[in-house]
PDB file of C-alpha atoms in Angstrom:
ATOM      1  CA  MET A  17     -16.304 146.677 238.653  1.00  0.00           C
ATOM      2  CA  PHE A  18     -14.078 149.128 240.586  1.00  0.00           C
ATOM      3  CA  LYS A  19     -16.291 149.024 243.650  1.00  0.00           C
ATOM      4  CA  LYS A  20     -14.951 145.690 244.801  1.00  0.00           C
ATOM      5  CA  PHE A  21     -11.337 146.952 244.638  1.00  0.00           C
ATOM      6  CA  LEU A  22     -11.861 150.382 246.248  1.00  0.00           C
ATOM      7  CA  SER A  23     -13.805 150.042 249.434  1.00  0.00           C
ATOM      8  CA  GLY A  24     -14.276 152.901 251.851  1.00  0.00           C
ATOM      9  CA  SER A  25     -11.748 151.609 254.334  1.00  0.00           C
ATOM     10  CA  THR A  26      -8.914 151.520 251.772  1.00  0.00           C
ATOM     11  CA  LEU A  27      -9.624 155.116 250.766  1.00  0.00           C
ATOM     12  CA  ILE A  28      -9.535 156.205 254.400  1.00  0.00           C
ATOM     13  CA  GLU A  29      -6.306 154.277 254.963  1.00  0.00           C
ATOM     14  CA  ALA A  30      -4.770 155.907 251.880  1.00  0.00           C
ATOM     15  CA  LEU A  31      -5.766 159.392 253.085  1.00  0.00           C
ATOM     16  CA  ILE A  32      -4.358 158.707 256.547  1.00  0.00           C
ATOM     17  CA  SER A  33      -1.075 157.391 255.141  1.00  0.00           C
ATOM     18  CA  MET A  34      -0.714 160.385 252.759  1.00  0.00           C
ATOM     19  CA  THR A  35      -1.377 162.741 255.667  1.00  0.00           C
ATOM     20  CA  LEU A  36       1.243 161.016 257.827  1.00  0.00           C
ATOM     21  CA  ILE A  37       3.787 161.083 254.993  1.00  0.00           C
ATOM     22  CA  THR A  38       3.156 164.809 254.456  1.00  0.00           C
ATOM     23  CA  ILE A  39       3.478 165.585 258.169  1.00  0.00           C
ATOM     24  CA  GLY A  40       6.714 163.586 258.338  1.00  0.00           C
ATOM     25  CA  PHE A  41       8.140 165.363 255.295  1.00  0.00           C
ATOM     26  CA  VAL A  42       7.267 168.836 256.591  1.00  0.00           C
ATOM     27  CA  THR A  43       8.701 168.047 260.035  1.00  0.00           C
ATOM     28  CA  GLY A  44      11.897 166.722 258.469  1.00  0.00           C
ATOM     29  CA  MET A  45      12.303 169.851 256.339  1.00  0.00           C
ATOM     30  CA  MET A  46      11.750 172.112 259.350  1.00  0.00           C
ATOM     31  CA  VAL A  47      14.403 170.245 261.347  1.00  0.00           C
ATOM     32  CA  PHE A  48      16.833 170.303 258.420  1.00  0.00           C
ATOM     33  CA  LEU A  49      16.388 174.039 257.847  1.00  0.00           C
ATOM     34  CA  ASN A  50      16.784 174.806 261.553  1.00  0.00           C
ATOM     35  CA  VAL A  51      19.985 172.793 261.780  1.00  0.00           C
ATOM     36  CA  THR A  52      21.576 174.202 258.614  1.00  0.00           C
ATOM     37  CA  GLY A  53      20.275 177.778 258.729  1.00  0.00           C
ATOM     38  CA  GLY A  54      20.354 178.480 262.442  1.00  0.00           C
ATOM     39  CA  LYS A  55      23.911 179.782 262.596  1.00  0.00           C
ATOM     40  CA  ASN A  56      23.422 182.236 259.706  1.00  0.00           C
ATOM     41  CA  THR A  57      20.202 183.523 261.226  1.00  0.00           C
ATOM     42  CA  GLU A  58      21.945 184.046 264.552  1.00  0.00           C
ATOM     43  CA  ARG A  59      24.823 185.933 262.891  1.00  0.00           C
ATOM     44  CA  LEU A  60      22.409 188.216 261.035  1.00  0.00           C
ATOM     45  CA  PHE A  61      20.488 188.878 264.247  1.00  0.00           C
ATOM     46  CA  LEU A  62      23.693 189.795 266.116  1.00  0.00           C
ATOM     47  CA  LEU A  63      24.829 192.003 263.227  1.00  0.00           C
ATOM     48  CA  LYS A  64      21.467 193.800 263.136  1.00  0.00           C
ATOM     49  CA  ASN A  65      21.636 194.449 266.883  1.00  0.00           C
ATOM     50  CA  GLU A  66      25.184 195.786 266.583  1.00  0.00           C
ATOM     51  CA  MET A  67      24.124 198.088 263.723  1.00  0.00           C
ATOM     52  CA  GLU A  68      21.218 199.399 265.801  1.00  0.00           C
ATOM     53  CA  LEU A  69      23.590 200.180 268.677  1.00  0.00           C
ATOM     54  CA  VAL A  70      25.919 202.055 266.317  1.00  0.00           C
ATOM     55  CA  SER A  71      22.973 204.061 264.976  1.00  0.00           C
ATOM     56  CA  VAL A  72      21.777 204.967 268.475  1.00  0.00           C
ATOM     57  CA  HIS A  73      25.258 206.092 269.581  1.00  0.00           C
ATOM     58  CA  ILE A  74      25.771 208.215 266.470  1.00  0.00           C
ATOM     59  CA  LYS A  75      22.416 209.950 266.889  1.00  0.00           C
ATOM     60  CA  LYS A  76      23.067 210.518 270.590  1.00  0.00           C
ATOM     61  CA  ASP A  77      26.596 211.906 270.145  1.00  0.00           C
ATOM     62  CA  GLN A  78      25.825 213.860 266.935  1.00  0.00           C
ATOM     63  CA  LYS A  79      29.287 212.947 265.550  1.00  0.00           C
ATOM     64  CA  PHE A  80      28.891 212.384 261.835  1.00  0.00           C
ATOM     65  CA  ILE A  81      32.218 210.806 260.894  1.00  0.00           C
ATOM     66  CA  ASN A  82      32.743 208.033 258.370  1.00  0.00           C
ATOM     67  CA  GLU A  83      34.111 205.083 260.287  1.00  0.00           C
ATOM     68  CA  GLN A  84      34.833 201.382 260.194  1.00  0.00           C
ATOM     69  CA  ILE A  85      33.953 199.297 263.248  1.00  0.00           C
ATOM     70  CA  ASN A  86      35.355 195.787 263.650  1.00  0.00           C
ATOM     71  CA  PHE A  87      33.462 193.188 265.632  1.00  0.00           C
ATOM     72  CA  ASP A  88      33.855 189.456 266.148  1.00  0.00           C
ATOM     73  CA  GLU A  89      32.062 188.280 262.965  1.00  0.00           C
ATOM     74  CA  GLY A  90      33.155 190.974 260.512  1.00  0.00           C
ATOM     75  CA  LEU A  91      32.967 194.741 260.191  1.00  0.00           C
ATOM     76  CA  ILE A  92      30.489 197.596 260.043  1.00  0.00           C
ATOM     77  CA  LEU A  93      31.013 200.609 257.770  1.00  0.00           C
ATOM     78  CA  VAL A  94      29.313 203.901 258.592  1.00  0.00           C
ATOM     79  CA  GLU A  95      29.119 206.505 255.803  1.00  0.00           C
ATOM     80  CA  PHE A  96      27.448 209.903 255.689  1.00  0.00           C
ATOM     81  CA  MET A  97      26.216 211.976 252.773  1.00  0.00           C
ATOM     82  CA  ASP A  98      25.053 215.597 253.036  1.00  0.00           C
ATOM     83  CA  TYR A  99      21.686 216.321 251.465  1.00  0.00           C
ATOM     84  CA  SER A 100      21.360 219.851 252.778  1.00  0.00           C
ATOM     85  CA  LYS A 101      22.639 221.959 255.644  1.00  0.00           C
ATOM     86  CA  TYR A 102      20.463 220.142 258.199  1.00  0.00           C
ATOM     87  CA  LEU A 103      19.820 216.781 256.545  1.00  0.00           C
ATOM     88  CA  LYS A 104      22.273 213.891 256.298  1.00  0.00           C
ATOM     89  CA  LYS A 105      21.942 210.364 255.021  1.00  0.00           C
ATOM     90  CA  MET A 106      23.556 207.721 257.213  1.00  0.00           C
ATOM     91  CA  LYS A 107      24.384 204.404 255.558  1.00  0.00           C
ATOM     92  CA  ILE A 108      25.421 201.530 257.817  1.00  0.00           C
ATOM     93  CA  SER A 109      26.677 198.401 256.034  1.00  0.00           C
ATOM     94  CA  GLY A 110      27.443 195.095 257.718  1.00  0.00           C
ATOM     95  CA  TYR A 111      29.991 192.732 256.197  1.00  0.00           C
ATOM     96  CA  ASN A 112      31.123 189.262 257.203  1.00  0.00           C
ATOM     97  CA  ALA A 113      34.767 188.200 257.553  1.00  0.00           C
ATOM     98  CA  ASP A 114      34.976 187.532 253.778  1.00  0.00           C
ATOM     99  CA  LYS A 115      33.929 191.156 252.994  1.00  0.00           C
ATOM    100  CA  LYS A 116      30.525 189.976 251.712  1.00  0.00           C
ATOM    101  CA  LEU A 117      27.666 192.442 252.299  1.00  0.00           C
ATOM    102  CA  LEU A 118      25.110 190.962 254.697  1.00  0.00           C
ATOM    103  CA  LEU A 119      22.937 193.908 255.770  1.00  0.00           C
ATOM    104  CA  GLU A 120      22.568 197.535 254.776  1.00  0.00           C
ATOM    105  CA  TRP A 121      20.741 200.216 256.704  1.00  0.00           C
ATOM    106  CA  ASN A 122      19.905 203.720 255.401  1.00  0.00           C
ATOM    107  CA  GLU A 123      18.623 206.497 257.622  1.00  0.00           C
ATOM    108  CA  LEU A 124      17.920 210.202 257.215  1.00  0.00           C
ATOM    109  CA  LEU A 125      19.132 212.360 260.081  1.00  0.00           C
ATOM    110  CA  LEU A 126      18.108 215.888 260.969  1.00  0.00           C
ATOM    111  CA  HIS A 127      20.815 217.782 262.781  1.00  0.00           C
ATOM    112  CA  SER A 128      21.693 221.275 263.859  1.00  0.00           C
ATOM    113  CA  ASP A 129      25.188 222.704 263.619  1.00  0.00           C
TER     114      ASP A 129
END
């Protein structure tokens, strides 16, 4: 009884249409997420690069001072904690303009006095 209603061509057409709908939905979601989330991703990338530069300069200069660095999108806080005579923990925190924590970076540093 169902054979006359469901022929092979209608099943193939249904599969093709479901596939096209799925591809359209996924493409739409990718475009939407790129448009809405692109600016935040770019800000985080710039903040991460700035934090890496701060880390490199601190390790090169061997100046372990707590400091606050302002940049165009917010600020970076650098804090140090002594673990032993030759081991320090460096914590670099990146905040946006609203003082919301975006990224945090912890590093152990060996140094000689």
